[in-house]
XYZ file of C-alpha atoms in Angstrom:
517
model
C -0.328 0.209 -0.062
C 2.093 2.586 1.050
C 4.684 2.372 -1.391
C 2.228 2.178 -4.534
C 0.086 5.384 -2.977
C 3.406 7.026 -2.923
C 4.726 6.552 -6.135
C 1.144 7.782 -7.542
C 1.082 10.918 -5.339
C 4.697 11.838 -6.790
C 3.880 11.382 -10.150
C 0.452 13.474 -9.248
C 2.941 15.800 -7.861
C 4.915 15.942 -10.640
C 1.288 16.456 -13.164
C 0.274 19.274 -11.239
C 3.251 21.109 -11.734
C 4.355 20.742 -15.254
C 0.591 22.317 -16.172
C -0.474 24.244 -13.365
C 0.330 28.126 -14.558
C 0.322 31.089 -11.921
C 3.083 31.628 -8.830
C 5.752 30.938 -10.227
C 7.927 31.205 -6.255
C 4.673 28.116 -5.873
C 5.505 26.349 -8.170
C 9.540 25.933 -7.672
C 8.868 24.940 -3.963
C 6.439 22.563 -4.720
C 10.202 21.252 -7.410
C 12.259 21.201 -4.975
C 10.072 19.305 -2.546
C 8.848 16.950 -5.139
C 12.387 16.234 -5.308
C 13.314 16.510 -2.247
C 10.821 13.669 -1.715
C 12.148 11.015 -3.812
C 15.267 11.495 -2.111
C 13.951 10.416 0.677
C 11.830 7.067 -0.557
C 15.332 6.293 -1.674
C 16.616 5.911 1.814
C 15.625 3.602 4.337
C 16.928 4.523 7.764
C 16.730 7.913 9.584
C 20.426 8.396 9.112
C 20.756 8.081 5.714
C 17.179 10.930 5.596
C 18.635 13.029 8.597
C 22.090 13.302 6.428
C 19.938 14.327 2.695
C 18.508 16.844 4.668
C 21.367 18.185 6.702
C 22.506 18.787 2.833
C 19.500 21.841 2.443
C 20.568 25.171 2.824
C 17.512 25.428 5.425
C 18.464 22.441 6.981
C 22.442 23.332 7.454
C 22.390 27.659 8.436
C 20.127 26.914 10.960
C 21.323 24.095 12.900
C 24.917 25.048 12.314
C 24.928 27.980 14.784
C 24.490 27.020 18.514
C 20.352 28.169 19.533
C 18.363 25.737 22.344
C 17.059 23.538 19.678
C 20.293 22.764 18.652
C 20.826 22.086 22.642
C 17.454 20.073 22.268
C 17.659 18.000 19.360
C 21.688 16.525 21.081
C 19.496 14.592 23.152
C 16.476 13.568 21.130
C 16.410 10.262 18.698
C 16.791 9.917 15.393
C 13.006 9.636 14.515
C 12.712 12.965 16.743
C 15.437 14.818 14.618
C 14.745 13.954 11.523
C 11.113 15.069 12.518
C 12.468 18.511 13.658
C 14.479 19.311 10.791
C 11.771 18.053 8.415
C 10.264 21.544 9.630
C 13.394 23.390 8.670
C 13.167 21.856 4.852
C 10.101 22.890 4.476
C 10.657 26.282 5.341
C 8.234 26.238 8.288
C 10.738 25.968 10.749
C 12.091 29.086 12.219
C 8.954 30.443 12.543
C 6.986 27.459 14.630
C 10.192 26.692 16.990
C 10.257 31.152 17.304
C 11.103 31.163 20.978
C 9.891 34.179 22.434
C 11.756 36.559 25.031
C 9.817 35.569 27.439
C 9.860 32.278 27.582
C 12.849 30.983 30.429
C 13.120 27.472 29.512
C 11.801 26.224 25.794
C 12.122 22.714 26.006
C 9.002 21.888 27.863
C 7.408 23.815 24.894
C 9.978 21.970 21.925
C 8.722 18.555 23.705
C 4.617 19.703 23.230
C 5.767 20.471 20.198
C 7.285 17.522 18.659
C 4.359 15.422 20.304
C 2.296 16.985 17.875
C 4.598 17.125 14.822
C 5.281 12.967 15.339
C 1.811 12.485 15.317
C 1.298 14.191 11.852
C 5.149 12.741 10.427
C 3.309 9.012 11.181
C -0.342 9.467 9.403
C 1.032 11.365 6.882
C 4.357 8.132 6.466
C 2.180 6.776 3.008
C 2.716 9.903 0.931
C 6.277 11.019 2.697
C 5.333 12.718 5.765
C 5.805 15.876 7.031
C 7.624 16.972 3.667
C 5.673 15.022 1.628
C 1.931 16.987 3.077
C 3.887 20.473 2.543
C 4.452 19.146 -0.712
C 0.622 18.186 -1.109
C -0.678 20.699 0.334
C 1.566 23.904 -2.333
C 0.261 21.360 -4.871
C -3.392 22.160 -4.294
C -2.723 25.413 -3.431
C -1.197 25.780 -6.936
C -4.005 24.524 -8.503
C -6.293 26.717 -11.137
C -9.660 26.904 -10.463
C -10.296 25.740 -13.813
C -9.633 21.581 -13.806
C -6.539 19.943 -15.886
C -8.127 16.972 -16.328
C -11.065 16.250 -18.579
C -14.006 15.253 -16.531
C -17.657 15.456 -16.708
C -20.351 15.154 -14.577
C -24.510 14.205 -14.445
C -26.556 13.551 -12.301
C -26.606 9.935 -11.281
C -29.284 7.084 -11.710
C -30.505 5.957 -8.993
C -33.683 3.894 -7.091
C -37.036 5.733 -5.441
C -37.522 4.915 -2.919
C -40.099 7.408 -1.937
C -42.980 5.132 -2.440
C -42.943 2.806 0.591
C -46.152 0.414 -1.575
C -43.970 -0.860 -4.565
C -43.174 -4.473 -4.850
C -39.108 -3.511 -5.454
C -39.282 -1.131 -2.004
C -40.999 -3.262 -0.152
C -38.689 -6.433 -1.195
C -36.113 -3.429 -0.139
C -36.862 -2.745 3.640
C -37.232 -6.187 4.102
C -34.039 -7.180 2.850
C -32.792 -4.552 5.393
C -34.252 -5.690 7.829
C -33.318 -9.798 7.145
C -29.689 -8.267 6.356
C -29.257 -6.716 9.046
C -27.556 -8.896 11.483
C -24.169 -9.304 8.937
C -24.075 -5.520 9.436
C -21.923 -2.591 11.612
C -22.359 1.032 12.317
C -19.628 3.796 11.626
C -20.049 6.727 13.264
C -17.800 9.948 12.847
C -18.504 12.145 15.723
C -14.790 13.695 15.196
C -16.124 16.743 13.955
C -14.864 20.249 15.376
C -18.320 21.339 14.450
C -16.812 25.010 14.753
C -20.498 26.692 12.925
C -22.582 24.821 15.695
C -21.010 26.704 18.914
C -21.921 24.707 20.788
C -21.024 25.089 24.473
C -21.015 23.521 28.106
C -23.767 26.004 29.989
C -20.928 25.821 32.929
C -17.545 25.653 31.697
C -18.461 28.018 28.141
C -15.735 25.492 26.241
C -17.019 23.761 22.909
C -18.902 20.272 23.445
C -19.234 18.671 20.295
C -22.610 17.795 17.473
C -23.131 14.957 19.771
C -23.559 16.149 22.545
C -26.469 18.258 20.813
C -29.944 17.499 22.411
C -32.568 16.447 19.674
C -36.155 15.459 21.130
C -34.969 14.712 24.589
C -31.503 13.512 23.700
C -28.350 14.029 23.237
C -26.854 13.207 19.357
C -25.354 9.820 19.754
C -27.712 8.999 22.229
C -30.775 9.136 19.083
C -28.812 7.082 17.286
C -27.922 4.622 19.188
C -31.819 3.822 19.581
C -32.261 3.826 15.688
C -29.759 1.056 15.572
C -31.837 -0.669 18.375
C -34.940 -0.208 16.953
C -33.968 -1.872 13.732
C -32.212 -4.986 16.152
C -35.763 -5.714 17.797
C -37.496 -4.957 14.501
C -35.175 -7.699 13.630
C -35.588 -10.024 16.422
C -39.820 -9.489 16.657
C -39.670 -10.784 12.709
C -37.126 -13.825 12.789
C -36.932 -14.517 16.221
C -34.059 -13.650 17.000
C -31.373 -11.781 18.814
C -28.810 -9.288 17.154
C -25.913 -7.142 18.445
C -24.620 -4.456 15.941
C -20.457 -3.742 16.497
C -20.653 0.211 17.072
C -16.699 2.199 15.100
C -17.024 5.573 16.714
C -13.995 8.136 15.302
C -13.665 10.768 17.525
C -11.021 13.563 17.774
C -9.144 14.987 20.387
C -10.453 18.951 19.782
C -12.961 19.919 22.493
C -12.183 16.461 24.063
C -14.253 15.115 21.836
C -13.073 11.550 22.603
C -13.760 12.128 25.868
C -17.372 13.674 25.761
C -18.378 10.986 23.795
C -16.733 8.476 25.730
C -18.671 10.062 28.503
C -22.207 9.628 26.953
C -21.938 6.002 27.184
C -20.746 5.671 30.492
C -22.992 7.948 31.654
C -25.392 5.462 29.015
C -24.739 2.442 30.554
C -22.699 1.690 27.115
C -27.143 1.788 26.164
C -27.076 -1.763 28.021
C -25.251 -2.674 25.586
C -21.475 -4.920 25.755
C -18.734 -2.578 26.660
C -16.984 -5.000 23.720
C -19.190 -4.113 21.421
C -17.925 -0.522 21.146
C -14.762 0.483 19.170
C -13.439 4.141 19.521
C -10.683 5.310 17.230
C -9.576 8.759 17.299
C -8.709 10.808 14.368
C -5.462 13.078 14.472
C -5.585 16.476 14.059
C -3.780 17.903 10.790
C -1.648 21.955 10.775
C -3.682 24.961 9.577
C -2.180 26.904 7.219
C -2.926 30.536 4.781
C -3.074 30.715 1.478
C 0.718 30.743 1.101
C 1.008 27.067 2.551
C 2.322 28.736 6.290
C 1.755 26.831 8.699
C -0.438 28.316 10.999
C 0.290 28.536 15.026
C -2.182 29.197 18.277
C -0.228 30.717 20.183
C 4.119 30.656 20.603
C 5.277 27.504 20.096
C 1.872 25.626 19.812
C 0.987 24.826 16.528
C -2.981 25.256 15.301
C -4.707 21.684 14.381
C -7.839 20.636 13.448
C -9.640 17.452 12.392
C -8.575 16.379 8.735
C -11.909 15.418 8.030
C -13.824 12.655 8.398
C -12.485 11.274 5.280
C -9.324 9.607 6.803
C -11.803 7.175 8.645
C -10.905 4.164 6.363
C -7.559 3.974 6.636
C -7.709 4.375 10.618
C -10.024 1.205 10.674
C -7.358 -0.403 9.013
C -4.499 0.786 10.689
C -6.781 0.100 13.737
C -7.842 -3.151 13.405
C -11.222 -1.970 13.599
C -11.521 -4.040 10.051
C -10.373 -7.239 11.680
C -11.867 -6.793 14.509
C -15.787 -6.928 12.391
C -14.449 -9.453 9.531
C -13.715 -11.137 13.292
C -17.520 -10.678 14.021
C -18.261 -12.331 10.438
C -19.426 -8.117 9.578
C -19.716 -8.451 6.081
C -21.129 -5.168 5.384
C -21.476 -1.587 7.105
C -23.749 1.486 7.536
C -22.087 4.571 8.284
C -24.167 8.148 9.929
C -22.769 11.259 10.288
C -23.811 12.638 14.863
C -25.583 15.327 12.853
C -28.293 14.237 11.115
C -31.030 12.880 13.358
C -33.606 12.909 10.609
C -31.575 9.618 8.294
C -34.039 6.696 10.004
C -37.469 8.189 10.546
C -40.008 6.045 8.244
C -38.385 2.788 6.155
C -35.854 4.732 3.810
C -33.167 3.560 5.912
C -34.028 -0.030 5.847
C -34.527 -0.154 1.956
C -31.483 1.181 1.281
C -30.175 -1.031 3.613
C -32.125 -3.462 2.340
C -30.762 -2.513 -1.864
C -26.945 -2.818 -1.383
C -27.937 -6.619 0.610
C -29.889 -7.224 -2.671
C -26.989 -5.826 -5.485
C -24.623 -6.727 -3.198
C -22.908 -3.680 -3.735
C -19.818 -2.034 -1.857
C -20.434 1.211 -1.340
C -23.649 2.969 -1.226
C -25.332 6.882 -1.132
C -28.730 7.534 -0.090
C -29.465 11.077 -1.508
C -32.954 13.232 -2.306
C -32.935 16.396 -3.403
C -30.562 19.142 -2.672
C -31.613 22.911 -2.409
C -29.744 25.355 -4.982
C -26.838 26.917 -2.904
C -26.808 24.929 0.144
C -23.919 23.668 1.894
C -23.871 20.191 1.296
C -22.078 17.819 -1.848
C -24.031 16.425 -4.464
C -23.700 13.709 -5.339
C -22.421 12.614 -9.219
C -21.595 10.555 -12.108
C -17.963 11.676 -12.603
C -16.514 10.280 -16.137
C -13.018 11.344 -16.422
C -10.301 10.781 -19.525
C -7.408 8.592 -18.161
C -4.575 7.268 -20.173
C -5.711 4.264 -20.512
C -8.900 5.880 -21.486
C -12.150 6.820 -20.145
C -13.702 5.750 -16.467
C -16.714 6.624 -14.746
C -17.920 6.620 -11.090
C -20.371 7.850 -8.997
C -19.023 10.084 -6.351
C -19.370 12.887 -4.212
C -17.875 16.829 -4.724
C -18.118 19.223 -2.634
C -19.393 22.308 -2.218
C -16.423 24.055 -1.724
C -15.439 22.179 -4.558
C -17.924 23.156 -6.891
C -16.152 26.220 -9.408
C -13.142 23.891 -9.143
C -14.665 21.522 -10.936
C -16.583 23.737 -13.756
C -19.762 22.760 -11.907
C -22.464 26.020 -11.812
C -25.379 25.701 -8.687
C -27.959 26.149 -10.770
C -32.157 24.865 -10.977
C -33.022 21.698 -12.349
C -35.568 24.064 -14.202
C -36.852 27.450 -13.852
C -39.629 26.478 -11.455
C -37.374 24.603 -8.866
C -35.958 25.232 -5.660
C -34.371 22.367 -6.744
C -29.918 21.386 -7.974
C -30.209 19.092 -11.275
C -27.905 17.343 -8.499
C -28.642 15.092 -5.584
C -27.660 16.409 -2.016
C -24.321 14.235 -0.704
C -25.958 13.267 3.652
C -23.225 11.329 4.587
C -25.801 8.810 4.655
C -23.266 5.460 3.154
C -23.670 1.561 2.535
C -20.028 -0.222 2.370
C -19.057 -3.686 1.381
C -16.220 -3.903 4.149
C -13.748 -6.408 2.539
C -14.154 -4.218 -0.945
C -13.523 -0.634 0.987
C -10.946 -2.291 2.952
C -9.006 -2.948 -0.696
C -9.895 -0.024 -1.839
C -7.769 2.304 0.985
C -5.108 0.491 -0.355
C -4.626 2.660 -3.453
C -6.569 5.737 -1.887
C -5.713 6.729 1.684
C -6.547 10.467 1.121
C -10.063 10.413 -0.122
C -11.359 13.275 -1.696
C -8.295 15.956 -0.419
C -10.096 19.936 -0.336
C -9.728 23.209 1.008
C -11.588 25.543 2.414
C -10.294 28.780 3.217
C -12.087 30.919 5.765
C -12.008 33.435 7.815
C -9.494 32.831 11.016
C -6.249 34.435 13.474
C -3.304 33.002 13.652
C -0.347 34.193 16.269
C 2.981 35.038 13.984
C 5.395 35.650 16.178
C 6.577 39.500 13.884
C 3.031 40.538 14.033
C 1.707 38.801 17.127
C -2.264 37.711 15.995
C -3.240 37.786 12.582
C -6.442 37.941 10.909
C -5.827 36.185 7.294
C -8.036 33.405 4.883
C -7.120 29.763 7.075
C -7.961 26.132 6.199
C -5.950 23.637 6.578
C -6.037 19.915 4.507
C -9.138 18.022 4.123
C -10.223 14.422 2.664
C -14.142 12.671 2.583
C -15.042 9.625 3.366
C -18.027 9.488 1.148
C -14.889 10.057 -2.126
C -13.340 6.364 -1.315
C -16.149 5.902 -4.053
C -13.820 7.090 -6.736
C -11.493 3.820 -6.732
C -14.887 2.194 -7.950
C -14.507 3.170 -10.798
C -14.906 1.370 -14.274
C -14.230 1.845 -18.565
C -17.062 3.475 -19.941
C -16.241 0.835 -22.712
C -17.087 -1.977 -20.281
C -20.717 -0.968 -18.764
C -22.955 1.269 -18.067
C -23.994 3.426 -15.198
C -25.890 0.156 -13.493
C -22.711 -2.183 -13.615
C -21.236 0.064 -11.151
C -20.725 -1.268 -8.160
C -22.035 1.744 -6.481
C -25.660 3.174 -5.884
C -27.483 5.264 -5.250
C -31.152 5.402 -3.372
C -33.222 9.298 -3.818
C -35.783 9.565 -0.595
C -38.081 12.666 0.769
C -35.354 14.912 1.612
C -37.426 15.548 5.102
C -36.757 12.310 5.822
C -32.919 11.889 4.566
C -31.333 14.977 5.337
C -31.547 17.586 7.963
C -28.549 18.312 8.878
C -27.735 20.704 12.458
C -24.637 22.824 11.026
C -25.005 26.021 12.652
C -26.173 27.928 15.782
C -30.252 29.527 15.573
C -30.885 32.892 16.759
C -33.134 32.028 19.778
C -29.961 29.975 20.703
């Protein structure tokens, strides 16, 4: 996995550099880092990698002179030395490790910063760690608004679930209930929920979206109760008690992981065995400016945010979640985002799952009409020209990437408030083996950057407000790995599928604080 994905990334970076026509300074840096990345991957030991970094003027110029950081470096292991010097190799180190005059002993700050950097370097090791991460960030920032690939987007074909009384829908409902014994569920609950502005009433500190009260229950509690209702329905129909394992992806932002586990403990694990829950924590990634410079929250403290729910598949592989589910005999899984409590209303969810089981699909999207200008992604049939020919896939395009992909967010006709493309609701059906294989090829699906105004600290200016962003991934774009050649079939032959249902029964995302709050 690692060698293949790294080589693919290197080739993509080189292609991006050749195609782009904007800031030559950025392109020079991409070229420099791409060559460095190639050199680093040609050696295996940290000693060899450090020797390569020491040859760089960005590194040896700084460490040639005495400094607190050079003294700190002398007592570190080689992996720690490499990680610190990598930040200098990408021209971020002098700012990150700048010691203010009022800091008498910087060592504790160095250790904390190093711990954060080690996590980043390890998580992105498939693309070359910190150096590869920065190379990837710059390559995305350097792209022009117009896509360089020859890509077309069409509305995807799908199955209408809005009419319950049809034979096809009734059969799908029954199949969804019958197959519940083979299911697991993934809950990505680690998002920062910045726009929601949910606060602890006593401490004033931020809370994760899972803590929001809806119909007298916290959102996480409601999702587990939805699951238990389906399990009970299975029991009543088939006289067999089943237990669906739950995999929850949390984060460290706003004590997210602690809050999620506290909800489970408070509810006595919802009457379920403790070992039917698995928690895994998504790493946070550096926030950066439009120039690609990493942001500080304060002196010697990186500004980090969760890197999007697309890391769920890579983490599930690395943390043994897939192996755990296979050991329990589970074949498929439902993925539900925490901020969509209406998704289990009525029969729609069961019918959606039933279609996936009946057709033995690798991946599925539960979709509905999408309002024009809504901050929602859209499900599309994507056709892309490659060196081997044209391929197609049902996938997702996030709203912040519409312009870059040449998609105009227009109504399907003059009288409609709805888009020509359906909404991505983050309700997904996955075949565990298929996705486990897909992540070998696509460890970071749906890479995107979405700038928003924010504050960060600069050693020379103090707090500065400007557009900042982080590199995000999207879990639904693992579907890109299931593309097939256009000449080998029709969209109906894809291993993916889409269902359509009424919007009010499919999506009701909780993203923003209301005026009454």
